[in-house]
Tab-separated table of C-alpha atoms in Angstrom:
chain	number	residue	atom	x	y	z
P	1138	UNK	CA	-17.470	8.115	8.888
P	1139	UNK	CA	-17.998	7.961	5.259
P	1140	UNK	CA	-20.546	10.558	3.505
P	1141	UNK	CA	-22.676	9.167	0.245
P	1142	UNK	CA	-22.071	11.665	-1.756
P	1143	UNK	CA	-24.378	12.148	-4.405
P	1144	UNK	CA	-25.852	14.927	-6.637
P	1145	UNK	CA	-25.177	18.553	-6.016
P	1146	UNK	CA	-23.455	19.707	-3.166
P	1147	UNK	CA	-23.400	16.463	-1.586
P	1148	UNK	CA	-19.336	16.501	-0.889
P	1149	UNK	CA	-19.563	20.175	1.271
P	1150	UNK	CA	-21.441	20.100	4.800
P	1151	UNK	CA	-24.551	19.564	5.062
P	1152	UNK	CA	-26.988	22.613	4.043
P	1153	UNK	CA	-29.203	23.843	6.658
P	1154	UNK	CA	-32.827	23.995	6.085
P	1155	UNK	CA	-32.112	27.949	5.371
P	1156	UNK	CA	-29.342	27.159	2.668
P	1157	UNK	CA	-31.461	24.731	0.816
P	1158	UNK	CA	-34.903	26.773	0.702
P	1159	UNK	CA	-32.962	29.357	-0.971
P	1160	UNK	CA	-31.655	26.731	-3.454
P	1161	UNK	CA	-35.393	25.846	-3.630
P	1162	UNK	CA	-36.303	29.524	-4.144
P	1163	UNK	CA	-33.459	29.791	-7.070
P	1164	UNK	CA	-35.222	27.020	-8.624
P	1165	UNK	CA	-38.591	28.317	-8.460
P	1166	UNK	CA	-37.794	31.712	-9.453
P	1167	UNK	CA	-36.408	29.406	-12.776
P	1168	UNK	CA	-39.261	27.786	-13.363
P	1169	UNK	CA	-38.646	24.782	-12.618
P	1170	UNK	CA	-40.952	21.922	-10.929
P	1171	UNK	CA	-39.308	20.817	-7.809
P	1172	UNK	CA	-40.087	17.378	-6.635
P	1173	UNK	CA	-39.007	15.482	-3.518
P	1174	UNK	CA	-37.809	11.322	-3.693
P	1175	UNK	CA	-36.652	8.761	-0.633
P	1176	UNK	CA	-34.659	5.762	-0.501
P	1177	UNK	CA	-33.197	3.425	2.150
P	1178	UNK	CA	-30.872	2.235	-1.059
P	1179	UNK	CA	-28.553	4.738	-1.931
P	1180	UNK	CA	-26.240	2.683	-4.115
P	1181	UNK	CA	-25.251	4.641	-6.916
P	1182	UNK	CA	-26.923	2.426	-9.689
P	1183	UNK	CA	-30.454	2.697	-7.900
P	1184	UNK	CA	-31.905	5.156	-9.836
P	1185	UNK	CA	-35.224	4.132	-8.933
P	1186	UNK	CA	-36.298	6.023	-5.786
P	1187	UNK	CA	-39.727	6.240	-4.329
P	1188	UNK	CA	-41.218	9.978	-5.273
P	1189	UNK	CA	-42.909	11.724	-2.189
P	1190	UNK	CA	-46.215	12.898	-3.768
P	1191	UNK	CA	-45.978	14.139	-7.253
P	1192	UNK	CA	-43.582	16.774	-8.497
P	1193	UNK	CA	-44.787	20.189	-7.539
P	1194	UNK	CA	-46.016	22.530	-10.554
P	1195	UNK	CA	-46.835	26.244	-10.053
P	1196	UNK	CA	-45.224	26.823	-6.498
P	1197	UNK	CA	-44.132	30.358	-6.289
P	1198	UNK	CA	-42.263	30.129	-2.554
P	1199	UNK	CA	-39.911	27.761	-1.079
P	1200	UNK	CA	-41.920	27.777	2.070
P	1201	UNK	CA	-44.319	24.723	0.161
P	1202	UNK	CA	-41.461	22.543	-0.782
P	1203	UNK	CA	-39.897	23.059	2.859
P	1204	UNK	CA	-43.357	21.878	4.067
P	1205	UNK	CA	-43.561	18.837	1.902
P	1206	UNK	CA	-39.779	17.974	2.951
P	1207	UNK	CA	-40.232	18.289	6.553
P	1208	UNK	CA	-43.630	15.453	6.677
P	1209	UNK	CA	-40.977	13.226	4.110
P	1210	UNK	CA	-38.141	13.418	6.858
P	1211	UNK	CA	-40.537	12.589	9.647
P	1212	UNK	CA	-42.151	9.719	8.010
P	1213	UNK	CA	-38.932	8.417	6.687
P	1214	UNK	CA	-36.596	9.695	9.032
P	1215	UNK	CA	-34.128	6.441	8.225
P	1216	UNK	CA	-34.010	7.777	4.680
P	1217	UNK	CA	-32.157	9.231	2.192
P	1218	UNK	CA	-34.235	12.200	0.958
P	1219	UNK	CA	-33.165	13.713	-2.464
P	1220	UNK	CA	-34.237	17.056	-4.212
P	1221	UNK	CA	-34.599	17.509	-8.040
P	1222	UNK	CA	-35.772	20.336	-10.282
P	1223	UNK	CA	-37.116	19.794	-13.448
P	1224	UNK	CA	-36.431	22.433	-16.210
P	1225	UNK	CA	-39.459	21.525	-18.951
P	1226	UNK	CA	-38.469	24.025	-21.060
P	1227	UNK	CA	-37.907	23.046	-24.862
P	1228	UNK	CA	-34.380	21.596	-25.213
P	1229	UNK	CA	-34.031	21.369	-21.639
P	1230	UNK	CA	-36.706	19.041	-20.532
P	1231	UNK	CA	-34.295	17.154	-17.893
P	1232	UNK	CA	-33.249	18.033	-13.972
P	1233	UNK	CA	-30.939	20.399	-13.735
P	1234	UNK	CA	-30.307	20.500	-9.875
P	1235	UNK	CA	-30.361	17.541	-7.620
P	1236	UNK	CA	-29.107	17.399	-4.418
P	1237	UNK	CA	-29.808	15.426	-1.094
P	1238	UNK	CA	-31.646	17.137	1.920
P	1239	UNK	CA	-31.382	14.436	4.656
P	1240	UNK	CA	-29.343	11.716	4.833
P	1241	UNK	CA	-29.955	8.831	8.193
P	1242	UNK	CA	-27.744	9.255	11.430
P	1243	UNK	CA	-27.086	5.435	10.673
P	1244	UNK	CA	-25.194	6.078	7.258
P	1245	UNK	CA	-25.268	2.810	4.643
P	1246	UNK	CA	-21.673	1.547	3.600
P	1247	UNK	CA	-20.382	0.014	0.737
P	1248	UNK	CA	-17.581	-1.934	-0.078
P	1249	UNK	CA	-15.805	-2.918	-3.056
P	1250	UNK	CA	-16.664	-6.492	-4.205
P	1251	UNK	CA	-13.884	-8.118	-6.852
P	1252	UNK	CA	-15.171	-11.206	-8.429
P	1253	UNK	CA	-12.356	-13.587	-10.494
P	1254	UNK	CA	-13.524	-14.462	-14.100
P	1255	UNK	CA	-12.304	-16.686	-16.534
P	1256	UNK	CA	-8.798	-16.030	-17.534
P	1257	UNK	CA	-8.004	-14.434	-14.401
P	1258	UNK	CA	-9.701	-11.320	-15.205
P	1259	UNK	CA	-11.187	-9.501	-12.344
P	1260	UNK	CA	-14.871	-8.031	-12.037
P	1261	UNK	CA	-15.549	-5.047	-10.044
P	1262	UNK	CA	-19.136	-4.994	-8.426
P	1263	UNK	CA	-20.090	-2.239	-5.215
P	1264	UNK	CA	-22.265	-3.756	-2.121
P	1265	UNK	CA	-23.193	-2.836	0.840
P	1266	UNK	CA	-21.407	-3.799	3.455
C	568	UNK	CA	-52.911	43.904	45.919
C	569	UNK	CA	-52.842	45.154	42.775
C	570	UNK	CA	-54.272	42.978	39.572
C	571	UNK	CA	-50.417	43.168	38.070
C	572	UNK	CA	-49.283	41.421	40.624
C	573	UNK	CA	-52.347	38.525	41.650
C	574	UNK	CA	-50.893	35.507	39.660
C	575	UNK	CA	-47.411	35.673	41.387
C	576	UNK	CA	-47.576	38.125	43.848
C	577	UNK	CA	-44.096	39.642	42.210
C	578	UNK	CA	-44.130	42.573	40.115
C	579	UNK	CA	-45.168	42.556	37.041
C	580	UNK	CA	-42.345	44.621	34.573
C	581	UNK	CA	-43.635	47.745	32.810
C	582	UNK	CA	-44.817	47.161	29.316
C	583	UNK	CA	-42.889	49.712	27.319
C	584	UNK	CA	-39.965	50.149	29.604
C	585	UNK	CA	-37.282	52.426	27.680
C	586	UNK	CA	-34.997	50.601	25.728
C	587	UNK	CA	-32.038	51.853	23.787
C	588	UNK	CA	-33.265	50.859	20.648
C	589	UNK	CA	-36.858	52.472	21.351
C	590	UNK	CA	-35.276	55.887	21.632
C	591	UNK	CA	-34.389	55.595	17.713
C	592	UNK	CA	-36.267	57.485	15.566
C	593	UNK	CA	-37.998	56.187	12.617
C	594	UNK	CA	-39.595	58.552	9.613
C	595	UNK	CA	-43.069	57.328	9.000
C	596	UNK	CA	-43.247	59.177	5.865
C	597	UNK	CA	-39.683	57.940	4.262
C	598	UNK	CA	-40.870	54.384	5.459
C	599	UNK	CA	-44.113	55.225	2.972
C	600	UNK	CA	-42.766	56.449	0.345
C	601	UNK	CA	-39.699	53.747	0.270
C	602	UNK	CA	-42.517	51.141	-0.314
C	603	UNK	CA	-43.775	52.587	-2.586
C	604	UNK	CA	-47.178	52.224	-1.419
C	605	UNK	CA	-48.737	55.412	-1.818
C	606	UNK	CA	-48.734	54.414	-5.821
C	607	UNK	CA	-50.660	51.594	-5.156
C	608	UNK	CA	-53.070	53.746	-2.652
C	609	UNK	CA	-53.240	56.329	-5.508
C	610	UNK	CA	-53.909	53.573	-8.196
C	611	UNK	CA	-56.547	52.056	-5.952
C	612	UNK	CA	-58.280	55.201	-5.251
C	613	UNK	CA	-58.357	55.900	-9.051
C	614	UNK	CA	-59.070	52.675	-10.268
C	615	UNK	CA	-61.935	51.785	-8.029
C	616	UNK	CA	-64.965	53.931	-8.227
C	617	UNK	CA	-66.544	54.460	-5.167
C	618	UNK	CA	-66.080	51.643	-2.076
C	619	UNK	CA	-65.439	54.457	0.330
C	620	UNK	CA	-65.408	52.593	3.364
C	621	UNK	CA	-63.214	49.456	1.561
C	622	UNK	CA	-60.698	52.141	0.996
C	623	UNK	CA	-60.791	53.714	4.328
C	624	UNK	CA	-60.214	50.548	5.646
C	625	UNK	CA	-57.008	49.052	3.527
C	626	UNK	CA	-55.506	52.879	4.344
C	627	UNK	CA	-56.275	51.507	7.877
C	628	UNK	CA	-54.559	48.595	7.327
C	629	UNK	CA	-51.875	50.111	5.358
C	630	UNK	CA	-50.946	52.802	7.962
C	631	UNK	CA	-50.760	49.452	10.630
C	632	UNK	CA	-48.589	47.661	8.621
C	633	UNK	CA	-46.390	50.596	8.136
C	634	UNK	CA	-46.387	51.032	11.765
C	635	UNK	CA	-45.957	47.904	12.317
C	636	UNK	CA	-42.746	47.415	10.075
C	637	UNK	CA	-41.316	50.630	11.891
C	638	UNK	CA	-41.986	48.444	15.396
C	639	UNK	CA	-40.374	45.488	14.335
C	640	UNK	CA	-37.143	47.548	12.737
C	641	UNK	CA	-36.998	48.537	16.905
C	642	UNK	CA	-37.849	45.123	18.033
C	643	UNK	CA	-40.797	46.156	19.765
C	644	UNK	CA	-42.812	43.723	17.780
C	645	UNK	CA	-42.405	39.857	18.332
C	646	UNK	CA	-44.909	37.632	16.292
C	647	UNK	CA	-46.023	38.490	12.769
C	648	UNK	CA	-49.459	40.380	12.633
C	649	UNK	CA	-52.652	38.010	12.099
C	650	UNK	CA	-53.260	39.358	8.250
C	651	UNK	CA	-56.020	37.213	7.458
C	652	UNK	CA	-59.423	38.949	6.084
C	653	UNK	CA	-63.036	38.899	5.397
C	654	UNK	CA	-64.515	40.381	2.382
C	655	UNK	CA	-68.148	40.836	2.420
C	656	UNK	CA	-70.476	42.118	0.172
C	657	UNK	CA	-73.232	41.516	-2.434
C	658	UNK	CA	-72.336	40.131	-5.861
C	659	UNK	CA	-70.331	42.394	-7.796
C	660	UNK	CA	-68.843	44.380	-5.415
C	661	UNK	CA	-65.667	44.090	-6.273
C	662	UNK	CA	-64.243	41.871	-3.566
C	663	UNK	CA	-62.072	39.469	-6.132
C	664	UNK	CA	-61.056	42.966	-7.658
C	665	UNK	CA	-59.888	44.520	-4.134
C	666	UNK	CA	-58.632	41.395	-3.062
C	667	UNK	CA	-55.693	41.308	-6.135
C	668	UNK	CA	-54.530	44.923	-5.205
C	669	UNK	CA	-54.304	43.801	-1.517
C	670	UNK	CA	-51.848	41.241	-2.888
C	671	UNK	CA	-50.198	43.684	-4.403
C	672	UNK	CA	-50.200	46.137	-1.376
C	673	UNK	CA	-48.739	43.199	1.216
C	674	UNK	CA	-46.017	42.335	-1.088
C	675	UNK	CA	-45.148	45.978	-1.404
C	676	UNK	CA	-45.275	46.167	2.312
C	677	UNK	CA	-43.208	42.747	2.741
C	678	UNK	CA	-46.018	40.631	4.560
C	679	UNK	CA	-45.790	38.516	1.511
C	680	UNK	CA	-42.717	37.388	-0.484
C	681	UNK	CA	-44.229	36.994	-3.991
C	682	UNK	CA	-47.733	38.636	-4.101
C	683	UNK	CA	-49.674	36.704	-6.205
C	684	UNK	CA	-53.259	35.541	-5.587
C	685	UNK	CA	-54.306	32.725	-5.862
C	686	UNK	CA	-58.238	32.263	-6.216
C	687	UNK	CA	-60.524	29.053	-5.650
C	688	UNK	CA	-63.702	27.665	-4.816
C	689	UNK	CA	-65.129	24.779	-2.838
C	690	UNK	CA	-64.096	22.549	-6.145
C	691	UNK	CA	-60.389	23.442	-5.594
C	692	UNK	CA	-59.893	22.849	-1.834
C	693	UNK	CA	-62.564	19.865	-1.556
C	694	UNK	CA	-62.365	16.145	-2.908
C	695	UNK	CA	-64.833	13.795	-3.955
C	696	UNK	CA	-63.497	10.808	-2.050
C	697	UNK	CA	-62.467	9.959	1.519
C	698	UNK	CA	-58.586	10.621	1.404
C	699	UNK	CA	-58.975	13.173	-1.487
C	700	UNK	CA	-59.585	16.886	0.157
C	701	UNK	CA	-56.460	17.423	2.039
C	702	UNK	CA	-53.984	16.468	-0.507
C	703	UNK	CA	-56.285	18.959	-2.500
C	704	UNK	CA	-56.107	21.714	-0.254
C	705	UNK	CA	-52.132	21.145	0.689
C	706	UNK	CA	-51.281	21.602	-3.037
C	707	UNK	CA	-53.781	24.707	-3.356
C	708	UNK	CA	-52.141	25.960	0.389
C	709	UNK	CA	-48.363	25.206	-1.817
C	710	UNK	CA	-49.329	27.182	-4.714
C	711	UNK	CA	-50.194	30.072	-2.674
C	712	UNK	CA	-47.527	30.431	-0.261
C	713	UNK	CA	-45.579	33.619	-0.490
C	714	UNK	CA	-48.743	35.178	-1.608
C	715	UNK	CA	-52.584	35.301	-0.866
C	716	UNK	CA	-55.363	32.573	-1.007
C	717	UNK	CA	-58.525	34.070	-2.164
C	718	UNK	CA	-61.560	31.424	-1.776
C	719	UNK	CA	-64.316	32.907	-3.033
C	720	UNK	CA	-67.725	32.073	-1.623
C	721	UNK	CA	-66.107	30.395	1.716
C	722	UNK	CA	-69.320	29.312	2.841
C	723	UNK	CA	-69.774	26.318	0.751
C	724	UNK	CA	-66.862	24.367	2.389
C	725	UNK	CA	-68.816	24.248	5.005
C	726	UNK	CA	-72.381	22.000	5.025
C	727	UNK	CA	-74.198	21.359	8.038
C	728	UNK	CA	-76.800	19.638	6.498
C	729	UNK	CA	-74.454	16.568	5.319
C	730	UNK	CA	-72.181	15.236	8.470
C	731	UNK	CA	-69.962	13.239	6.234
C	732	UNK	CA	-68.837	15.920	3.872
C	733	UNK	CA	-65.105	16.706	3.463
C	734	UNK	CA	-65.629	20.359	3.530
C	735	UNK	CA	-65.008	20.123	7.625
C	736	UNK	CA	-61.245	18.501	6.578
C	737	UNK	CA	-60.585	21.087	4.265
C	738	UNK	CA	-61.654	23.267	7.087
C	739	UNK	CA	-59.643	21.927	9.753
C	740	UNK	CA	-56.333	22.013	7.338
C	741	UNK	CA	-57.000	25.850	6.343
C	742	UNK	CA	-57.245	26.726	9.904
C	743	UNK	CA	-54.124	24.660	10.893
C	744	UNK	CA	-52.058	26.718	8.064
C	745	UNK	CA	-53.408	29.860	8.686
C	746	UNK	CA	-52.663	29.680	12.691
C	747	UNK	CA	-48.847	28.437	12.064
C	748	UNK	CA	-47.220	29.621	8.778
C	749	UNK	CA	-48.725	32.992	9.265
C	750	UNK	CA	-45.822	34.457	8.202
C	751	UNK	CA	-46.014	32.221	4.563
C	752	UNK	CA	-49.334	33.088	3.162
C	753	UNK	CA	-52.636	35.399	3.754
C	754	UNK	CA	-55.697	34.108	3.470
C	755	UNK	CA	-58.549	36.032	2.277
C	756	UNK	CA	-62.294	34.615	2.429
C	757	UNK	CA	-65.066	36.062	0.381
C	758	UNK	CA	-69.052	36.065	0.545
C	759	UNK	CA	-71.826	37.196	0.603
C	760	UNK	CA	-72.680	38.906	4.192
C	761	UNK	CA	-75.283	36.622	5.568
C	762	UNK	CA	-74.124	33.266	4.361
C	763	UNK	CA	-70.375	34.164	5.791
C	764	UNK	CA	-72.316	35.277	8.814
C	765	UNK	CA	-73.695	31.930	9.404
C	766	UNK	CA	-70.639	30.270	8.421
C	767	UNK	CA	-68.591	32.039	10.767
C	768	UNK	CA	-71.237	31.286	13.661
C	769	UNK	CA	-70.558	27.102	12.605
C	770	UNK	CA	-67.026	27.581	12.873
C	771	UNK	CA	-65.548	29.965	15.634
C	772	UNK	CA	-62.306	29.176	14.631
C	773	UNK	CA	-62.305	31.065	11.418
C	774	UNK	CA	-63.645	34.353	13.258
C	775	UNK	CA	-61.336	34.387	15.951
C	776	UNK	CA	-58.366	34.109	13.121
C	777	UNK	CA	-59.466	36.929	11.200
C	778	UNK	CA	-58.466	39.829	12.564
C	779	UNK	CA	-59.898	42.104	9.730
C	780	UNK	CA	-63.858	42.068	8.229
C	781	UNK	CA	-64.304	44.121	5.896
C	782	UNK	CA	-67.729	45.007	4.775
C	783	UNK	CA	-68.508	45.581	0.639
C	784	UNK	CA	-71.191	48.236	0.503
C	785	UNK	CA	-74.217	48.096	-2.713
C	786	UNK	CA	-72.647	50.692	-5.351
C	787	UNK	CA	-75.009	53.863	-5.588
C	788	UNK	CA	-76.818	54.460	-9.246
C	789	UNK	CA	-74.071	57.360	-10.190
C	790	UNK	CA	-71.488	54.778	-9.354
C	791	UNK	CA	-72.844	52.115	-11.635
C	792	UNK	CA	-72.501	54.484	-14.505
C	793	UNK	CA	-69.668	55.401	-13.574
C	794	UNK	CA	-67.854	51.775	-13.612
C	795	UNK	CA	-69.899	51.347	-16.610
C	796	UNK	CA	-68.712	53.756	-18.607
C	797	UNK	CA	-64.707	53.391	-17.449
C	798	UNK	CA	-65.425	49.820	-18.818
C	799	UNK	CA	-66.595	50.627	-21.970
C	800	UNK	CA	-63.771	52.925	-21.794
C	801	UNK	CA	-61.294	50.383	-21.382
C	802	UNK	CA	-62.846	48.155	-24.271
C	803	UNK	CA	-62.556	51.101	-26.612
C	804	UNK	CA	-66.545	51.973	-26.307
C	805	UNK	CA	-68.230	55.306	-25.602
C	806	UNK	CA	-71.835	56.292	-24.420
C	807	UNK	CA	-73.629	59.573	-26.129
C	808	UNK	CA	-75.305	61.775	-24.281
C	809	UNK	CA	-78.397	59.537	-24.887
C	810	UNK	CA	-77.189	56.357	-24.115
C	811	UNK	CA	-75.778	57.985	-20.496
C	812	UNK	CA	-79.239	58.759	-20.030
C	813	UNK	CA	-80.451	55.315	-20.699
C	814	UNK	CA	-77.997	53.850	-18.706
C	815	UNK	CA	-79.109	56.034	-15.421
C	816	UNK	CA	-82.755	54.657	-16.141
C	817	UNK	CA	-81.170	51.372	-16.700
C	818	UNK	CA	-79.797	50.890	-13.440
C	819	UNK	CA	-82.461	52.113	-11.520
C	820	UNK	CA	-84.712	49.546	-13.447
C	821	UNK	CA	-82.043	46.805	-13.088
C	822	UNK	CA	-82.221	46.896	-9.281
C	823	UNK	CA	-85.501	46.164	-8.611
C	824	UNK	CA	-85.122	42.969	-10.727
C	825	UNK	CA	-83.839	39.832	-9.303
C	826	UNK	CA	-80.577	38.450	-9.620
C	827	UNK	CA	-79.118	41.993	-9.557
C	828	UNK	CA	-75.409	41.783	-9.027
C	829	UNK	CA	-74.050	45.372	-8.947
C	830	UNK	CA	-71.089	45.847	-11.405
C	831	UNK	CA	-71.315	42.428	-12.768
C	832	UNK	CA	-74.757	43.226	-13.656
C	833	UNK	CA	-73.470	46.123	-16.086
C	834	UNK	CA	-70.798	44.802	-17.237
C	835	UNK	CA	-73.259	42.119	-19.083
C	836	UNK	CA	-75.570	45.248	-19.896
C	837	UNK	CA	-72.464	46.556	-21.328
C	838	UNK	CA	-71.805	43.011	-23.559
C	839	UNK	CA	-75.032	43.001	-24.432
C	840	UNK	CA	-75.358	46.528	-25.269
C	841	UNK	CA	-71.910	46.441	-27.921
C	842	UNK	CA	-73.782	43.137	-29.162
C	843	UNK	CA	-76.884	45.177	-30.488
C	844	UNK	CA	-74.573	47.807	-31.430
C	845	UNK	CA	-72.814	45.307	-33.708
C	846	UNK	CA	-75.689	44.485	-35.309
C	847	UNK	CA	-77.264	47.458	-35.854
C	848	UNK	CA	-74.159	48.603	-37.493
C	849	UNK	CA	-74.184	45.516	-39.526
C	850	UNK	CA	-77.932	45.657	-40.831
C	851	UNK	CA	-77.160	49.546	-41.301
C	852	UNK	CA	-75.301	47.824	-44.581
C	853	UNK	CA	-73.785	51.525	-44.941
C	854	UNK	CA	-70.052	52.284	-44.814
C	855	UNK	CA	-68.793	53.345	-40.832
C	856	UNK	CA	-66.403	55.524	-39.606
C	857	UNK	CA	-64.176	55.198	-36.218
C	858	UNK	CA	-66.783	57.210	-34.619
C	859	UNK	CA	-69.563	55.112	-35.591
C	860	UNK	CA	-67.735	51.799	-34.129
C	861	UNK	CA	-67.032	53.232	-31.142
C	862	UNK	CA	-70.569	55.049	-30.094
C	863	UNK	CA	-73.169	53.107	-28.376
C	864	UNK	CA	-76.168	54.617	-28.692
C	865	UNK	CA	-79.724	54.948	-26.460
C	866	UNK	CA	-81.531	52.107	-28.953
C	867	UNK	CA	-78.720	49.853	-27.460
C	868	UNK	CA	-79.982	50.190	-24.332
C	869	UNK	CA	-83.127	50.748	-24.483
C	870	UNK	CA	-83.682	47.442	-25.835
C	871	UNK	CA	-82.451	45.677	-22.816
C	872	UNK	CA	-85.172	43.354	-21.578
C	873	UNK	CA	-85.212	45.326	-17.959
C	874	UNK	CA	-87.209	47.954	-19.643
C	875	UNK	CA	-90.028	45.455	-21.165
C	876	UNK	CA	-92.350	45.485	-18.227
């Protein structure tokens, strides 16, 4: 059974919820603002996914986040549930760690789609299968 | 039949039976002085002028913690103790004060991971709008986990003379939180002694989660001067021997006025004093020396409007 594998971490075993509110803690102990998104469209060029509430500013303890993650995974438990942390720090002012916390039992598959141009020439396009 | 053995009719086990780990000794005093927390004991003792009984009681709850932590190193202790707390007292006694240091004291005792405070109102925890108070109060319960929620003046979230306000739902979430992630945050609630009285008669639920009250007593005069003059201290300011006496007739004065709100009271004296000193040294038009800028005189004082009538 294939794995999506995206963002941090994503191609060791899963972390438990210990392993990833210590990543959370690292985070927070950076400064960073840690926000939580969802999708049920993990395709690699979806960079739109829907944010669960807004990102969260001044948290000093994992033990928020954790919270927040656990009512996202049980109303979207068919989801894939993604981490960032946002470094707003002058020159920074990007994520610097994203990784995905849940992932559906059901995972989605893609295949690889090739398409025959003019000229014989062959375009290259992922879908789900 | 004994009342052990009613419910089931089959012996009940004895509470305390020896295990091998309870025959382990523990030093109390190491454990103490390993957290460090005599320092902050010390500090509070030293920084705080009087508040006997507050101090008696955070030793109290110090030494329980301690005891506590030595219990749990045995496994003698199972669930995380209820840490939640009640401060008290008339304006100014220093609950918001205490209530940082007991932040500090927690974290040194590892009952909270971070030890910060965080410190709100009714305005922080309540919305305007149906559907606005608890994502309010989650991100204000966020912001404080690993440390303490302070909400000052607790009694306003609740209103029994409007049915549809949202204080209940702020309420009902607090309650929720402090029952089941007792071991993520402490919350502390502060008032005023009959208003928190009536409050905790509306809702039961708050009382029986608290397991500690702890009452701020009035400061006496001698204390007042006291704190008055360690904050004009602080701000670089002394009293003479004039002004000290003005201030003692000051605060007698002050407390028979309304509105009287213990330390707060003189630290405004105090602004108000270094205000008149300012300008007396300004309409002086002489040149002034270090001594000069730093003495607040009897005139200061004197002047205060609490000696007019």
């Amino acid at each position: 059974m294939p794995k999506i594998t995206q963002g941090a971490f994503s191609f060791l075993p899963d972390l438990t919820d210990d392993q990833i509110a210590a990543q959370i803690q690292y985070a927070l102990d950076q400064g960073w603002a840690v926000s939580l998104e969802f999708t049920d469209d993990p395709h690699p060029r979806n960079t739109y996914w829907d944010m669960w509430g807004t990102p969260m500013f001044d948290l000093r303890d994992a033990a928020g986040v954790m919270g927040e993650l656990k009512a996202c995974r049980t109303a979207n438990p068919d989801s894939y549930i993604r981490l960032s942390a946002f470094d707003s720090t002058r020159g920074w002012e990007t994520v610097r760690l994203a990784f995905m916390v849940h992932r559906p039992t059901q995972e989605a598959k893609f295949r690889l789609e090739r398409t025959e141009g003019p000229g014989r020439v062959q375009h290259y396009s992922v879908v789900r299968a | 039949m004994t009342i052990g053995t009613i419910e089931t009719g089959q012996a009940v086990p004895v509470v305390g039976a020896e295990t091998p780990a309870a025959s382990a000794r523990i030093d109390l005093k190491a454990l103490y002085h390993d957290t460090q927390i005599d320092a902050v004991l010390a500090e509070l003792d030293a920084a705080l002028i009087g508040l006997k009984p507050v101090k008696r009681r955070i030793r109290e709850i110090a030494a329980y913690l301690l005891v506590d932590k030595a219990r749990r190193s045995l496994g003698l202790a199972a669930t995380p103790p209820t840490l939640h707390m009640a401060f008290t007292g008339n304006p100014g006694t220093g609950k918001t004060t205490v209530a940082l240091r007991m932040a500090s004291i927690l974290h040194r005792l590892g009952y909270v991971r971070k030890g910060h405070l965080v410190s709100v109102t009714r305005d922080d925890l309540v919305g305007q709008y149906i559907g606005h108070t608890a994502p309010k109060t989650k991100e204000v319960l966020k912001r404080a986990m690993g440390g303490v929620l302070f909400i000052d003046e607790a009694y306003y979230l609740y209103r029994p003379e409007n049915e549809k306000d949202y204080g209940q739902e702020a309420i009902e979430i607090l309650l929720q939180v402090m029952e089941n992630q007792r071991e993520d945050l402490v919350v502390i609630l502060a008032g005023y002694g009959d208003r928190m009285e009536t409050f905790f008669s509306a809702n039961p639920g708050f009382r029986s989660r608290i397991a500690h009250h702890i009452d701020f007593p009035d400061y006496e005069d001698a204390e007042l001067v006291a704190i008055t003059e360690t904050l004009a201290a602080a701000e670089g300011y002394r009293f003479d021997d004039g002004a000290r006496a003005a201030l003692v007739d000051y605060v007698t004065a002050r407390r028979r006025r309304p509105s009287f709100a213990n330390a707060r009271s003189m630290r405004n004296a105090f602004d108000r004093a270094r205000l008149r000193q300012a300008m007396r040294l300004f309409e002086a038009d002489a040149p002034v020396d270090g001594e000069a800028l730093r003495t607040i005189t009897a005139a200061e004082i004197r002047a205060s409007r609490v000696f007019s009538d």
